[in-house]
Coordinates of C-alpha atoms and ligand atoms in Angstrom, one line a residue:
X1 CA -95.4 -79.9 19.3
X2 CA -92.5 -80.8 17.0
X3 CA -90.3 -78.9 15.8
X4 CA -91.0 -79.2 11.6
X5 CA -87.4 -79.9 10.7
X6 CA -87.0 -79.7 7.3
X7 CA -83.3 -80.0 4.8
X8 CA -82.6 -79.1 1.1
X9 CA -81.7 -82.4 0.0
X10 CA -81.4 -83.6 -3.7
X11 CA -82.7 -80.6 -5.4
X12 CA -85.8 -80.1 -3.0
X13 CA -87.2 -79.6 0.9
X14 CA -87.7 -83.0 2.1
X15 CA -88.2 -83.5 6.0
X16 CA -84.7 -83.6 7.8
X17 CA -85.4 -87.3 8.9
X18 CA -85.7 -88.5 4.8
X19 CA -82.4 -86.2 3.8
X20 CA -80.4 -89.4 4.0
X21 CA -77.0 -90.5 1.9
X22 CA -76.8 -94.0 0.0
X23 CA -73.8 -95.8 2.2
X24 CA -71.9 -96.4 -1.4
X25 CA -71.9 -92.5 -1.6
X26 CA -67.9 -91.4 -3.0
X27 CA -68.1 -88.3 -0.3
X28 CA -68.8 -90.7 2.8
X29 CA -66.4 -93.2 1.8
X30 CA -63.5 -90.7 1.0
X31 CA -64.7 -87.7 2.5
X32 CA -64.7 -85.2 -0.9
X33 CA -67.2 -83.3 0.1
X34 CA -67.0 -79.6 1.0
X35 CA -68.8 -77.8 3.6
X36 CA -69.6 -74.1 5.6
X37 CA -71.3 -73.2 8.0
X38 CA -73.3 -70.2 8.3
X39 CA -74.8 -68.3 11.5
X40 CA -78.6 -66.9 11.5
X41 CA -79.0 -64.3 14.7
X42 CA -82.6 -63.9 15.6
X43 CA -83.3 -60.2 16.7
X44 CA -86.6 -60.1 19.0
X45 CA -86.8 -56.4 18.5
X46 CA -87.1 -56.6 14.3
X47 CA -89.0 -59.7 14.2
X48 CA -86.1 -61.3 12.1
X49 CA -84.1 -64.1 11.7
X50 CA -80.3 -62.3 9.8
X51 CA -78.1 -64.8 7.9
X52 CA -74.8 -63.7 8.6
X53 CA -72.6 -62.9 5.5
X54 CA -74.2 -65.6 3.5
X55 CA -73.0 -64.3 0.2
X56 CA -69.3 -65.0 1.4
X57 CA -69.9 -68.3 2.3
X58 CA -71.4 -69.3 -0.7
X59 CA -68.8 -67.5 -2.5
X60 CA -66.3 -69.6 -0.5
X61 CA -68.1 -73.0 -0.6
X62 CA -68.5 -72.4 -4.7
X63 CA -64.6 -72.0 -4.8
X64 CA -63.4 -74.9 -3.1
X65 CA -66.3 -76.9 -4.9
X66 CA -64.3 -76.0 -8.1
X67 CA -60.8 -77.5 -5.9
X68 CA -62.6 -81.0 -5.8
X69 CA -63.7 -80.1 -9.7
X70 CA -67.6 -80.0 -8.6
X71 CA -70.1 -78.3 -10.9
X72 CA -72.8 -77.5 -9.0
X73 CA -76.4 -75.8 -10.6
X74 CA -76.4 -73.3 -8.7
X75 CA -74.4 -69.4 -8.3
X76 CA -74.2 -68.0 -4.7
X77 CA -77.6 -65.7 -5.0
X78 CA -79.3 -68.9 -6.0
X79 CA -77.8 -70.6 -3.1
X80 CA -78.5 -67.6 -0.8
X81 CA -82.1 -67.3 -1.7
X82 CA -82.6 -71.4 -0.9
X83 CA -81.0 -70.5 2.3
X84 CA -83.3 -68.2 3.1
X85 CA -85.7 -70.6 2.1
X86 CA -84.9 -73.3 4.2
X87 CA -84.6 -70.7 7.6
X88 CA -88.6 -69.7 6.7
X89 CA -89.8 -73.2 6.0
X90 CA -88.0 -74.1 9.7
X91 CA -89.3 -71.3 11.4
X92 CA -86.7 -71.0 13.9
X93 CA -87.1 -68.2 16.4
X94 CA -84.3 -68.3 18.2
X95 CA -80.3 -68.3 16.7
X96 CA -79.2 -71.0 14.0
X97 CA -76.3 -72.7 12.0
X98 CA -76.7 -73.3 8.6
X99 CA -74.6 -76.5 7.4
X100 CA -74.3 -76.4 3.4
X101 CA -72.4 -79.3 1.9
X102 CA -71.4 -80.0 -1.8
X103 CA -70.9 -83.3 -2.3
X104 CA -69.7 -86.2 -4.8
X105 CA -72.0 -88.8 -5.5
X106 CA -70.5 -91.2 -7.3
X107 CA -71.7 -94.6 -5.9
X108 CA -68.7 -96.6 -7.1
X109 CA -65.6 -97.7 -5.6
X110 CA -61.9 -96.0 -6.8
X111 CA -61.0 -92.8 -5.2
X112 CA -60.7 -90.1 -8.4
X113 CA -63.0 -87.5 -8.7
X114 CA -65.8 -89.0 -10.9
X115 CA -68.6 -86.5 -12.5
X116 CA -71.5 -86.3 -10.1
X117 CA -71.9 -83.8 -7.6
X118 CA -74.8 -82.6 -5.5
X119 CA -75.8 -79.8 -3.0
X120 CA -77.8 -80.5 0.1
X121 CA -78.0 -78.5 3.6
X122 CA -79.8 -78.5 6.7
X123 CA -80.3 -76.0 9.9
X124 CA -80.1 -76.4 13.8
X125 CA -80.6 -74.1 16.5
X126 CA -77.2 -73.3 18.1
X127 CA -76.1 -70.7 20.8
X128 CA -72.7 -71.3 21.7
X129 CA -70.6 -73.6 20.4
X130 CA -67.5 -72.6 22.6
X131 CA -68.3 -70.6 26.1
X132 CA -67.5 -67.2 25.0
X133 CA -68.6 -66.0 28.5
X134 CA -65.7 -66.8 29.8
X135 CA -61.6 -67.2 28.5
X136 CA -61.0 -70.7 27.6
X137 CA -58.1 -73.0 28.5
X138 CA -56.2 -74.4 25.3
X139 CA -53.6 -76.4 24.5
X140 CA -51.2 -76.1 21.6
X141 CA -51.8 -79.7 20.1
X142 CA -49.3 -82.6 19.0
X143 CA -50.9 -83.1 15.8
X144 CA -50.1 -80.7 12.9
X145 CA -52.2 -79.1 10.6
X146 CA -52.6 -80.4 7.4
X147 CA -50.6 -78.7 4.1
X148 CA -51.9 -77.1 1.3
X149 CA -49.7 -80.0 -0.5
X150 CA -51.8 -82.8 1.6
X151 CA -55.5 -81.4 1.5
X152 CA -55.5 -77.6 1.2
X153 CA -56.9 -76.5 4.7
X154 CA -58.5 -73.5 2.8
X155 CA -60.8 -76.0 0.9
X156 CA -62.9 -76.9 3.7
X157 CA -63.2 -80.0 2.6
X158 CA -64.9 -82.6 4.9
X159 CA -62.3 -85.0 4.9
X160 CA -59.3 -82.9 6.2
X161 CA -61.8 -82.4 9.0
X162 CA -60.4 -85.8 11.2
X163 CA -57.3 -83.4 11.1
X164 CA -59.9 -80.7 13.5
X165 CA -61.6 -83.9 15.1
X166 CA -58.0 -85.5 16.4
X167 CA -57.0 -82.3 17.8
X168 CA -60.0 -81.0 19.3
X169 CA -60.2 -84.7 20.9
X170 CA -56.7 -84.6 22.0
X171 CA -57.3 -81.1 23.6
X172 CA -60.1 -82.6 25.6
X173 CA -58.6 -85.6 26.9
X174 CA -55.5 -83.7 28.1
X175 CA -58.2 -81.0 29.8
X176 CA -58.4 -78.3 27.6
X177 CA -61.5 -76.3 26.4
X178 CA -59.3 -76.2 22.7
X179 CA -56.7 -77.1 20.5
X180 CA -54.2 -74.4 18.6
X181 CA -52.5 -76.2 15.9
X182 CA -49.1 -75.3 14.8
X183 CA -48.7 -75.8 10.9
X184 CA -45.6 -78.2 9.1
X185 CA -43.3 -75.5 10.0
X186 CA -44.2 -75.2 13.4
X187 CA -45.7 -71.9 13.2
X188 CA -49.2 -71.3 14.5
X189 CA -51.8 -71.9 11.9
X190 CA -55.3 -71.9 13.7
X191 CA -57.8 -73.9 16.0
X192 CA -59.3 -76.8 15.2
X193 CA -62.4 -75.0 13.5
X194 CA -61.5 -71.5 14.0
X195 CA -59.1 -68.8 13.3
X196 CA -56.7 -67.2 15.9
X197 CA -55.8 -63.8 16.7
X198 CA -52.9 -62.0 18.8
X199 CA -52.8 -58.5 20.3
X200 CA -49.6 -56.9 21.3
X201 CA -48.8 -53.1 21.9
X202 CA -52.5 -52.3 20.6
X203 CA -51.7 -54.1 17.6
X204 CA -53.8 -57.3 16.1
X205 CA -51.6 -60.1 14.5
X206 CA -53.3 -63.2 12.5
X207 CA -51.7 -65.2 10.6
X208 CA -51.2 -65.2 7.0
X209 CA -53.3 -66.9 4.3
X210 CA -49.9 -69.1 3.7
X211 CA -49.8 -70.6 6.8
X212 CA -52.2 -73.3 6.0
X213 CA -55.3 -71.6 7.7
X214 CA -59.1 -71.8 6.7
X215 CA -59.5 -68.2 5.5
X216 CA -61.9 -67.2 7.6
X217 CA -65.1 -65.2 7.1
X218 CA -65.6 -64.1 10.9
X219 CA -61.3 -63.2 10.4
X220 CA -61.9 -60.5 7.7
X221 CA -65.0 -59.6 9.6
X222 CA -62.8 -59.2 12.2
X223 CA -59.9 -57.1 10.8
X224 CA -62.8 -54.7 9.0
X225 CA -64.4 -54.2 12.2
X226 CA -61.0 -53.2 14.1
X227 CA -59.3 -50.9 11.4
X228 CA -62.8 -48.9 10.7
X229 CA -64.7 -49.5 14.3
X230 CA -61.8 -49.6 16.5
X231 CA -59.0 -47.3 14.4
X232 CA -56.9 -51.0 15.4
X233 CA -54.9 -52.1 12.1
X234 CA -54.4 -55.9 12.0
X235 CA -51.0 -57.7 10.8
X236 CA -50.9 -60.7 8.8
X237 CA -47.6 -62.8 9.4
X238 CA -46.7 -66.1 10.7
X239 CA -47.2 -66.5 14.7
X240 CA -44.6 -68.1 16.8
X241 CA -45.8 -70.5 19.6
X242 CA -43.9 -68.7 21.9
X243 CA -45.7 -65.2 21.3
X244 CA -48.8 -66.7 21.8
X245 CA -47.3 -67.1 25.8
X246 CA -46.4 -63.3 25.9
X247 CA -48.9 -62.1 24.0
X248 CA -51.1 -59.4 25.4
X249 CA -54.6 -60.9 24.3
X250 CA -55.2 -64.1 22.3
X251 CA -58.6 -64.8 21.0
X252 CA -60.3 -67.4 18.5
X253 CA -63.1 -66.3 15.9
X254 CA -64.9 -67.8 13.6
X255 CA -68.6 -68.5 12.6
X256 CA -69.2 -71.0 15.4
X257 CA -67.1 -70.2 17.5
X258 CA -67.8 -66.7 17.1
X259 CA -65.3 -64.2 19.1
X260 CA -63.8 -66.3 22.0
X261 CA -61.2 -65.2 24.4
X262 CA -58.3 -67.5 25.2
X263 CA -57.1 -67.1 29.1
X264 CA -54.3 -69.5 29.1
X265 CA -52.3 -71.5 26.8
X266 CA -50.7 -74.4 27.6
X267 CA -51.4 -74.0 31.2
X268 CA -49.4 -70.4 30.4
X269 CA -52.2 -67.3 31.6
X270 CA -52.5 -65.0 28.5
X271 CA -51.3 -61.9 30.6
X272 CA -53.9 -61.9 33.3
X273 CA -55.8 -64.4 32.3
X274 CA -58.8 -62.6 31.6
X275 CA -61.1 -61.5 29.1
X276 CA -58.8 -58.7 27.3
X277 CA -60.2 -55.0 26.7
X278 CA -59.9 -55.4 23.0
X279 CA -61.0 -58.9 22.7
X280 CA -64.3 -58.0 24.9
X281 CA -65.1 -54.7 22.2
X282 CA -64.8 -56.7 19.2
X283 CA -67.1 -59.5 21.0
X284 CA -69.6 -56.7 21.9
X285 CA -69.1 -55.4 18.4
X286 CA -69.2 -58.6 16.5
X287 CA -72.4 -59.2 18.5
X288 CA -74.2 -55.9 17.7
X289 CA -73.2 -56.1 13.8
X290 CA -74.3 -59.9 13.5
X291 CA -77.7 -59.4 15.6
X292 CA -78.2 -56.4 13.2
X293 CA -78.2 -53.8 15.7
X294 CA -75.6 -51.6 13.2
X295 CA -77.4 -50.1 10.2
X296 CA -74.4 -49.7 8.3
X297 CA -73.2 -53.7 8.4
X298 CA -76.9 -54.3 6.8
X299 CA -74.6 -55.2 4.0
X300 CA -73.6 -58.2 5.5
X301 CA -77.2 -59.4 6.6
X302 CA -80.1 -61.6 4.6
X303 CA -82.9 -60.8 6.1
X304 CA -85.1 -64.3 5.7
X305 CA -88.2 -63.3 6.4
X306 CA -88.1 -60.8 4.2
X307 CA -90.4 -58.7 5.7
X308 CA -91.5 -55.4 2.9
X309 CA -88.6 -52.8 4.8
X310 CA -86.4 -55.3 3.9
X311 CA -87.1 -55.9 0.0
X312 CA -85.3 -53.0 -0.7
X313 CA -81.8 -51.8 0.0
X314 CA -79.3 -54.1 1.7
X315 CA -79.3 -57.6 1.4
X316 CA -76.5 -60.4 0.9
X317 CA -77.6 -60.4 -3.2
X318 CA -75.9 -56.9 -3.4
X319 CA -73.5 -56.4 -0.7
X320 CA -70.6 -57.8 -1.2
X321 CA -67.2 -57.1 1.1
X322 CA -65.4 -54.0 1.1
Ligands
PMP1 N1 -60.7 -72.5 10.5 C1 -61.3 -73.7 10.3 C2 -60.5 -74.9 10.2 C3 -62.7 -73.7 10.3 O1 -63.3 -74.9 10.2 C4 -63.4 -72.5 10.5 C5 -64.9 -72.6 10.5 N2 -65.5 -72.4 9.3 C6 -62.7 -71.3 10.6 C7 -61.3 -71.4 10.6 C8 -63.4 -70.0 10.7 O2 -64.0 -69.7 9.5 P1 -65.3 -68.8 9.3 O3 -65.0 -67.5 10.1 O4 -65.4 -68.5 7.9 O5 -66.4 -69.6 9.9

């Protein structure tokens, strides 16, 4: 049987194959829309389908809305609990990624930000979207991230996204599994869709909010999980390309790509090329705490099935990061 796919689409559950733009649309022709993307783990042992950190990406998507001067009907608990929604009416059994958009809908040609703005979103299943099984090979790419004075990177905003998509590309043709891209100042700023990570002398290093960087979700959950799981504190300053070569771990995170260790850059091995120690807890961690496995990071969970243990107590409508 098939799979009942269904999307939130101008203010209601339609099935996914009627959830469909009008070409004249202002967000496909200039690209001001602005997205997230949001990982539900499916844990066999509770039964239970957990939106991971929901709350934040709302929080985050409502923000850079605001950037592209959006007003959309909805706060993030609204938007949470039509989230949850959607995951129950697809029925998914198995781990999925939430795509939310915000979008102008303007059907008129001229490129300033007209009134009219919508909300629509729609779920796949999704394991991994980069092999985090094994370290990856990446290259540090020729293009350059975009600047806050261009399209702020921390906006999310769809269009900024061919900067991702011409990198990632270019890091494929030339062989790689990923793309690092170095900001206007040549420092590093991320990967194409994910935030990037050192470790030297036991220390974590990411790289600051200024250095034109998504600011990333899975990052904080990253730094929260070291400093109180691990007792590992996390700097945040700007990244040389060159460190990244004599560093003693390197690893990506975010939502899709989760935690992935990088075994080489540019051809270079990442000190033995393996897996690091640290990079392997916090994936074991990260893995544990998303699947709900850790009672204390309840906070960060919706539960969408809602089942009665869950009506009280933690859910994503009261905890909030700490
Ligand atoms: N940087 C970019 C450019 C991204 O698109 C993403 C994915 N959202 C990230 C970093 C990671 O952010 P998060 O952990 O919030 O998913």
């Amino acid at each position: 049987m098939r799979h009942r796919e269904v999307a939130f689409f101008e203010g209601s559950f339609v099935p996914l194959a009627e959830a469909n733009i009008n070409v004249m649309t202002h967000a496909f022709n200039y690209g001001t829309a602005v997205f997230e993307g949001i990982r539900g783990y499916w844990n066999a042992d509770d039964e239970e389908l957990y939106l991971f950190r929901p709350r934040e990406h709302f929080a985050r998507l409502l923000q850079n809305a605001s950037l592209l001067k959006m007003k959309l009907p909805y706060d993030a608990d609204a938007l949470c609990d039509l989230t949850a929604e959607l995951a129950r009416r697809n029925a998914y059994r198995e781990d999925v990624y939430i795509r939310p958009l915000a979008y102008k809908t303007a059907r008129q040609i001229g490129t300033k930000l007209s009134p009219g703005d919508d909300f629509t979103m729609f779920i796949v299943p999704m394991r991994d979207y980069v092999d985090t099984s094994r370290p990856l090979a990446v290259g540090v790419s020729s293009w350059r991230r975009v600047e806050d004075a261009a399209i702020p990177a921390r906006g999310k905003i769809c269009g900024a996204y061919v900067n991702s998509a011409l990198a990632a590309t270019e890091a494929r043709d030339n062989g790689y599994d990923e793309a690092i891209v170095l900001n206007a100042a040549g420092k590093v700023a991320e990967g194409a869709a994910m935030n990037i990570f050192i470790a030297r002398d036991g220390k974590l290093v990411t790289t600051p909010i200024y250095a034109d960087i998504l600011e990333g979700i899975t990052r904080h959950t990253v730094v929260e999980l070291a400093r109180r799981e691990l007792g590992v504190e996390t700097e945040f300053r700007p990244i040389d390309r060159s460190e990244l070569y004599i560093a003693d771990e390197v690893f990506f995170c975010g939502t899709g790509a989760q935690i992935a260790a990088i075994g080489s850059v540019d051809r270079r091995p990442v000190a033995n090329g393996q897996i690091g120690p640290l990079t392997r807890r916090l994936q074991a961690l990260y893995g544990d705490v998303a699947r709900g496995r850790v009672g204390r990071y309840h906070k960060w969970l919706l539960p969408c099935r809602l089942t009665a243990r869950f009506l009280e107590g933690a859910s994503c409508l009261t905890g909030v990061a700490d």
